[in-house]
Coordinates of C-alpha atoms and ligand atoms in Angstrom, one line a residue:
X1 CA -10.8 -11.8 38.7
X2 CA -9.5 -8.7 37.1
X3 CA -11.4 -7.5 33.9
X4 CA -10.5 -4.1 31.9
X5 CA -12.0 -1.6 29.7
X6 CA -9.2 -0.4 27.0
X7 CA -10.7 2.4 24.9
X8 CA -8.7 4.5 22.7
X9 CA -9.6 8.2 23.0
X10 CA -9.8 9.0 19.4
X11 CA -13.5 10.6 19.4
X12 CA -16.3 10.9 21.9
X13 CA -18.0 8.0 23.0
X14 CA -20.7 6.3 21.2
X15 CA -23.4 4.1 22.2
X16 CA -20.6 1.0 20.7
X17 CA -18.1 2.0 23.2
X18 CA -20.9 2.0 25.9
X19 CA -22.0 -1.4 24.9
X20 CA -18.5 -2.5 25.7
X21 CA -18.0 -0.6 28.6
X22 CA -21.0 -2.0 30.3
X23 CA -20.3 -5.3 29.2
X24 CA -17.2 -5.5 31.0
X25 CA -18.5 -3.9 34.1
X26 CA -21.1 -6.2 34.2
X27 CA -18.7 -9.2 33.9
X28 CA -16.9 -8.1 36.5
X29 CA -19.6 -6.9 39.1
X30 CA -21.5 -10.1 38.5
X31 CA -18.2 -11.8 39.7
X32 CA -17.2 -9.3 42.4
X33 CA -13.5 -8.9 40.6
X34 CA -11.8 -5.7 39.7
X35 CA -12.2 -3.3 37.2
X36 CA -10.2 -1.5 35.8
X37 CA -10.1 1.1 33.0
X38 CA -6.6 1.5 30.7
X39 CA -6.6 4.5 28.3
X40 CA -4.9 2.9 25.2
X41 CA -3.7 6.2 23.8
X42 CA -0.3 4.7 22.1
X43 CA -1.3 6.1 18.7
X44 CA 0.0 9.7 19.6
X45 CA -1.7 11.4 16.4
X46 CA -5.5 10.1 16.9
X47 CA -5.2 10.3 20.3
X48 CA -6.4 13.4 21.9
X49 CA -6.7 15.1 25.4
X50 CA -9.8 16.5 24.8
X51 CA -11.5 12.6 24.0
X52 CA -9.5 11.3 27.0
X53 CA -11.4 13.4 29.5
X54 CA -14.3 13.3 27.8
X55 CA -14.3 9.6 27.7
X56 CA -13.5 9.7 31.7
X57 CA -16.4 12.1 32.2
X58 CA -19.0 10.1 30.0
X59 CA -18.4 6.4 31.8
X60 CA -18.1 8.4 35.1
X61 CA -22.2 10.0 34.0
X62 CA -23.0 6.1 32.7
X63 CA -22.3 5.0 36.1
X64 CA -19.7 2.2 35.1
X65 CA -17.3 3.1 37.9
X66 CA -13.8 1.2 38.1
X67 CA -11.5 0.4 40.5
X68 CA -7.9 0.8 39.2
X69 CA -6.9 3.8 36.2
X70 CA -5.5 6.9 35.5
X71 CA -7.7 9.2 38.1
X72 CA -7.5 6.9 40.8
X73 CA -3.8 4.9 40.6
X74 CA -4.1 1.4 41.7
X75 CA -1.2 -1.0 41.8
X76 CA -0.6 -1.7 38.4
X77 CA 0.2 1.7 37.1
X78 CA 0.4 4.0 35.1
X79 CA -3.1 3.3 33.4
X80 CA -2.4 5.7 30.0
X81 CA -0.2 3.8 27.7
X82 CA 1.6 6.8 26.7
X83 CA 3.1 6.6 30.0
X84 CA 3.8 3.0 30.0
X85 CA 6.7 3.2 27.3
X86 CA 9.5 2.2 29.6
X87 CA 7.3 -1.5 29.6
X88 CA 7.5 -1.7 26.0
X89 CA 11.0 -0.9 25.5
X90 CA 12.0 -3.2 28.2
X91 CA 9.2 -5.9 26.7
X92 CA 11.1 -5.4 23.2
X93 CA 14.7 -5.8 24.8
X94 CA 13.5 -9.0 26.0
X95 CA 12.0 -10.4 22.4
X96 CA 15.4 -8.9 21.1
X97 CA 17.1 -11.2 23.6
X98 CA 14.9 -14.0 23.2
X99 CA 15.6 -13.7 18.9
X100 CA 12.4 -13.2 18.1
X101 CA 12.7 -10.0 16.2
X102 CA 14.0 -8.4 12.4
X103 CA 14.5 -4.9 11.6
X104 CA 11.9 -5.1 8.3
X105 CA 12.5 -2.1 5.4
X106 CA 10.1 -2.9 3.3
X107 CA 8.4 0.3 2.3
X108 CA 4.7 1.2 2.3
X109 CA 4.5 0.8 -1.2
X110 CA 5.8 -3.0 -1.5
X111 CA 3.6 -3.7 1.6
X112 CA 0.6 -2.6 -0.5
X113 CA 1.5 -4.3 -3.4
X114 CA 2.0 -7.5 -1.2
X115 CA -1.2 -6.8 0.3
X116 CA -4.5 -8.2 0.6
X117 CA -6.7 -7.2 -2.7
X118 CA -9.4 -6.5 -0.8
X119 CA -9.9 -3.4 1.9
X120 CA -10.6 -4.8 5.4
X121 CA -8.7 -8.4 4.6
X122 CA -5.4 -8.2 6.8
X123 CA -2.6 -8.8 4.4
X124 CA 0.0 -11.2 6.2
X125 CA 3.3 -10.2 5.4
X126 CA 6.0 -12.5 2.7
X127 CA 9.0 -12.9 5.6
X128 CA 10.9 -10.4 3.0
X129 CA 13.3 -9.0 5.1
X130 CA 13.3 -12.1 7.7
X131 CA 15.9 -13.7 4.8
X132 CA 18.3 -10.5 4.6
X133 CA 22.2 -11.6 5.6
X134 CA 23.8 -9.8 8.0
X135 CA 25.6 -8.1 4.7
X136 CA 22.4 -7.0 3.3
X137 CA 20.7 -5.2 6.9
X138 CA 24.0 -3.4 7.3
X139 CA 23.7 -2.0 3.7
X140 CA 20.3 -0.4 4.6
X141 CA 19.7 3.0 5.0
X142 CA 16.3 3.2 5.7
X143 CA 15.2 3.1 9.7
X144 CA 13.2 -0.1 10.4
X145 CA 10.1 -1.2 11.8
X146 CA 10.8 -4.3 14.0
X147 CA 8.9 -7.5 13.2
X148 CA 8.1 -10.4 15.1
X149 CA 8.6 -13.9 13.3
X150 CA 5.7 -16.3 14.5
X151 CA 6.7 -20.4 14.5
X152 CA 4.7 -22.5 12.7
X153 CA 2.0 -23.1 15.3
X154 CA -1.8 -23.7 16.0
X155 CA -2.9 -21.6 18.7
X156 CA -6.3 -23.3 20.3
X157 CA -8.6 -20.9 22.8
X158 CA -12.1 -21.0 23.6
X159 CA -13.7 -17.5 23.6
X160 CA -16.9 -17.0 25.8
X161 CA -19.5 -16.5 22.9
X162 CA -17.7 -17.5 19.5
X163 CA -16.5 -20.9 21.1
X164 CA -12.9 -22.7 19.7
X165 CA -10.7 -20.9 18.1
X166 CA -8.0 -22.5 16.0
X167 CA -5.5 -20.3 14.7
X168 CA -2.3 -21.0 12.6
X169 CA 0.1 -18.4 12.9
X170 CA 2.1 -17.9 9.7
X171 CA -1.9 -17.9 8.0
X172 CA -3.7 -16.2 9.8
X173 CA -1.2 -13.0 11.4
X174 CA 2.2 -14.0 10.0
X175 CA 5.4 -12.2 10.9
X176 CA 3.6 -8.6 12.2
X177 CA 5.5 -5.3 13.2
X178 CA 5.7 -4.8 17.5
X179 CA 7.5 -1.3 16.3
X180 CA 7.1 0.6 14.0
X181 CA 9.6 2.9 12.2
X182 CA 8.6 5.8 13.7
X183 CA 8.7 4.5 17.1
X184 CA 5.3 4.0 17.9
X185 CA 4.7 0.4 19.8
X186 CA 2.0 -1.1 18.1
X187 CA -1.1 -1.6 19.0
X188 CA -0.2 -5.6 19.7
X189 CA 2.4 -5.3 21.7
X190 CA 1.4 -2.7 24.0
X191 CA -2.2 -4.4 24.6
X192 CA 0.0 -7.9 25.2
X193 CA 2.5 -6.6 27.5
X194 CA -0.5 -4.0 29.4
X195 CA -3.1 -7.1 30.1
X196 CA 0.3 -9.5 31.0
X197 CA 1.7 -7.2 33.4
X198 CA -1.7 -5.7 34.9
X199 CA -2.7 -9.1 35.4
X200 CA -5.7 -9.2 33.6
X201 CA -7.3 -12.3 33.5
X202 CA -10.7 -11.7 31.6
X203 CA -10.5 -9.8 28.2
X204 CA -14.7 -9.0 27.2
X205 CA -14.1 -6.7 24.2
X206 CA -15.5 -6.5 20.3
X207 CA -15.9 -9.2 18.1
X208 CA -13.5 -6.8 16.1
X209 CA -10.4 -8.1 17.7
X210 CA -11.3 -11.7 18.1
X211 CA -8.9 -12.5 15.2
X212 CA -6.4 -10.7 17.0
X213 CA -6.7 -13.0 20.2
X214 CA -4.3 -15.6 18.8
X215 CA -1.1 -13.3 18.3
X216 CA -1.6 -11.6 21.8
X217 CA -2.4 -14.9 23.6
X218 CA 1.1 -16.2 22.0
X219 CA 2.6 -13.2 22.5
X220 CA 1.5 -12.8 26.4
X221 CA 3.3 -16.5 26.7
X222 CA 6.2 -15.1 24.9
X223 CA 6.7 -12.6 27.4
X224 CA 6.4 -14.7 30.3
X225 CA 2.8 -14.1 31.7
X226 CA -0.6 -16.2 32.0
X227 CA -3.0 -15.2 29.1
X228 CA -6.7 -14.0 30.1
X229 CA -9.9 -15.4 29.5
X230 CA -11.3 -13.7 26.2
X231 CA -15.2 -12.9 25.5
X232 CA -15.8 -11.3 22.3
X233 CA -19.0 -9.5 21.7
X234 CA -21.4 -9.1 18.8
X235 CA -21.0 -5.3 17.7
X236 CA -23.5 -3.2 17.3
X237 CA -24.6 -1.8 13.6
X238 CA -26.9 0.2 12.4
X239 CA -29.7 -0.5 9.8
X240 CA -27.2 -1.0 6.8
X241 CA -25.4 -3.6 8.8
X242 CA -22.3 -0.8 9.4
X243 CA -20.8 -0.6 12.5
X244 CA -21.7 2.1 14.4
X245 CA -18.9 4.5 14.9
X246 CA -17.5 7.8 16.3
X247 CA -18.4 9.7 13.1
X248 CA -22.0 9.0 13.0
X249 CA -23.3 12.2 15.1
X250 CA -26.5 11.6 17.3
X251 CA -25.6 8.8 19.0
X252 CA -22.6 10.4 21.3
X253 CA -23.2 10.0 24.6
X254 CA -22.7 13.3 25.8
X255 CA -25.1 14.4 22.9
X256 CA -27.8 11.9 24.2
X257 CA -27.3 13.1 27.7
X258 CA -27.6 16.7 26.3
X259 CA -31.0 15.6 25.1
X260 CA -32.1 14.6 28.6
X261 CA -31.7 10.6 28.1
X262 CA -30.9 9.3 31.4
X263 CA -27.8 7.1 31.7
X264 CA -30.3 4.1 33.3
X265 CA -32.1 4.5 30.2
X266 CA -28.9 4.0 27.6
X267 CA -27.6 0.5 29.5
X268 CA -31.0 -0.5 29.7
X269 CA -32.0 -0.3 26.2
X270 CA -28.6 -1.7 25.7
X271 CA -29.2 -4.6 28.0
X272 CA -32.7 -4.9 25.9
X273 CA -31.4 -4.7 22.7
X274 CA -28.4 -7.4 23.5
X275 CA -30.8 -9.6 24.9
X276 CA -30.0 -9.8 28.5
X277 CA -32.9 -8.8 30.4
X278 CA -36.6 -10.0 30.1
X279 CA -38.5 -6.9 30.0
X280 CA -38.2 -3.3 28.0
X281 CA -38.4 -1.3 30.7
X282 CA -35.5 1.0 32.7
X283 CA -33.6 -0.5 35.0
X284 CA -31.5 0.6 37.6
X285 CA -27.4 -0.1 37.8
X286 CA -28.1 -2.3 41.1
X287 CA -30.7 -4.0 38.9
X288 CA -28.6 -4.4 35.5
X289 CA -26.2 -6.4 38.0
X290 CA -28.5 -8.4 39.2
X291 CA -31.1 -9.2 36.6
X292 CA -28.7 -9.2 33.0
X293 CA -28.2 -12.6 32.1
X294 CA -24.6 -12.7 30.2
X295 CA -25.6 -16.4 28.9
X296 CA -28.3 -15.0 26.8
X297 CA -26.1 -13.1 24.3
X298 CA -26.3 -14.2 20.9
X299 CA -23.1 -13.9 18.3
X300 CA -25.0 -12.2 16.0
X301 CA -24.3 -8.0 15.7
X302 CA -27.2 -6.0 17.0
X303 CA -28.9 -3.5 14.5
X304 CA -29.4 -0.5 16.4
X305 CA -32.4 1.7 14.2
X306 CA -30.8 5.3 14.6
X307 CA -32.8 7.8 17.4
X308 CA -34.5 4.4 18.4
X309 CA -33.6 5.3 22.4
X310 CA -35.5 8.2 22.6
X311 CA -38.8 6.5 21.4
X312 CA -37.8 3.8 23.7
X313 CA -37.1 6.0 26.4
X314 CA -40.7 7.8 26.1
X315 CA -42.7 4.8 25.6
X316 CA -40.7 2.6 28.5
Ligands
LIG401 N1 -8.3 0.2 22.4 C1 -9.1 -0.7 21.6 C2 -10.3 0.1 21.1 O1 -10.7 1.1 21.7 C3 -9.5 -1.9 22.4 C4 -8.4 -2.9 22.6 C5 -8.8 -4.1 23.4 O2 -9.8 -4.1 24.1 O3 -8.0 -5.0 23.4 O4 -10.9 -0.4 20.1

């Protein structure tokens, strides 16, 4: 069994990226497989060197040691997407090969104004420039992104809380952009081709990206691997229902670690909160292995009250 923690080091880590963390390290210890941790920092502008070593340091203080990434090597190397481009390219060679790709020109504008109405619905793109002749790509000027068009097909997988998943390509991701025009792999076809060829076989990561599971388990076929196992987990929110993110200060790791809250504490209350263990008390990381029940969480997000730890950390 080989799970993997992907974070992106956009920000320093928040109690939702150490509810993720230690969900996967759990996972994995539980089943005695290997960990290990991939820094997916292949959007150069957010990502920053300062929130990759702090992200490092923090799951190093947590206690959530892995056994393969970019500190330690392993065999499936390198573990910082930024240094695994010559993958992609070779990855998008092959889909070029394979005829699966179309340079699209379609500027940001029309893609808005094709676009889902609403913020936060993912617009599925028209096929535009999938019905350009030959005659009409050589008359662009514009550098392309490069799309992938998806057959008409039903993916069917069954994720570890949220159960079957049915999926129909062309309606739920349509034809979606592997490159973009400036380069940059996206996000999809990096995390396809990383968990392929690391051999990943057990994906636990946010209920964000479950609708995201379909495209990269058809993609990973595509490009010749097995695709994992996928768990998506409830997310964590705060009172308002909001998901609790890397803007929202007090609830950093490092900040709650400055404020003397002891790493048992944090993945305890986390184990509390999700549900897993019986008791509100701290545990300790031998004891999170052995006594977190996996089956018990729910599908519903967690409402974390704000400052909430250190009340529970007193009174525990
Ligand atoms: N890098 C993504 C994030 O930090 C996670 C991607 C994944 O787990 O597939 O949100």
């Amino acid at each position: 069994m080989r799970g993997r923690f992907a974070p992106s080091p956009t920000g320093y880590m928040h109690l939702g990226n150490a509810w993720t963390a230690f969900l996967c390290w759990l996972q994995v210890r539980q089943a005695g497989g290997t960990l290990v941790l991939r820094i997916e920092d292949n959007d150069e502008q957010r990502s920053k060197p300062v929130f990759r070593s702090a992200l490092l340091e923090d799951l190093h203080w947590l206690g959530l040691q892995w056994d393969e990434g970019p500190d330690i090597g392993g065999t499936y190397g390198p573990y910082c997407q930024q240094k695994r481009y010559d993958l992609y390219n070779a990855a998008l060679e092959q889909l070029q090969r394979q005829e699966q790709l179309y340079p699209c020109y379609c500027s940001r504008s029309r893609l808005q104004a094709i676009g889902a109405p609403h913020a936060g619905e993912h617009s599925i793109y028209d096929g535009h420039c999938y019905t350009l002749t030959p005659e009409e790509r050589h008359g662009m000027t514009k550098k392309p992104s490069w799309r992938i068009h998806v057959p008409s097909q039903t993916i069917t997988f069954t994720d570890g809380i949220y159960g079957v998943q049915k999926s129909y390509l062309p309606t739920s991701c349509g034809d979606f952009v592997v490159r973009r025009a400036d380069d940059m792999y996206a996000y999809q076809l990096a995390v396809s081709v990383d968990d392929g060829s690391m051999g990943i076989t057990h994906v636990l990561r946010g209920r964000d990206l479950l609708s995201s599971t379909a495209q990269q388990i058809w993609l990973i076929s595509l490009l010749g691997y097995t695709p994992p196992v996928y768990t998506h987990v409830p997310m964590l929110v705060d009172e308002h229902g909001f998901r609790l993110s890397k803007r929202q200060h007090g609830l950093t790791i490092r900040q709650m670690r400055d404020e003397s809250v002891t790493s048992e504490t944090i993945l305890s209350y986390l184990a509390w909160q999700g549900g897993l263990v019986s008791e509100p008390r701290v545990y300790s990381l031998d004891e999170l292995v052995h006594q977190c029940d996996l089956t018990k969480l729910g599908r519903d997000d967690i409402v974390i009250v704000p400052n909430s730890i250190k009340t529970w950390n007193s009174a525990s």
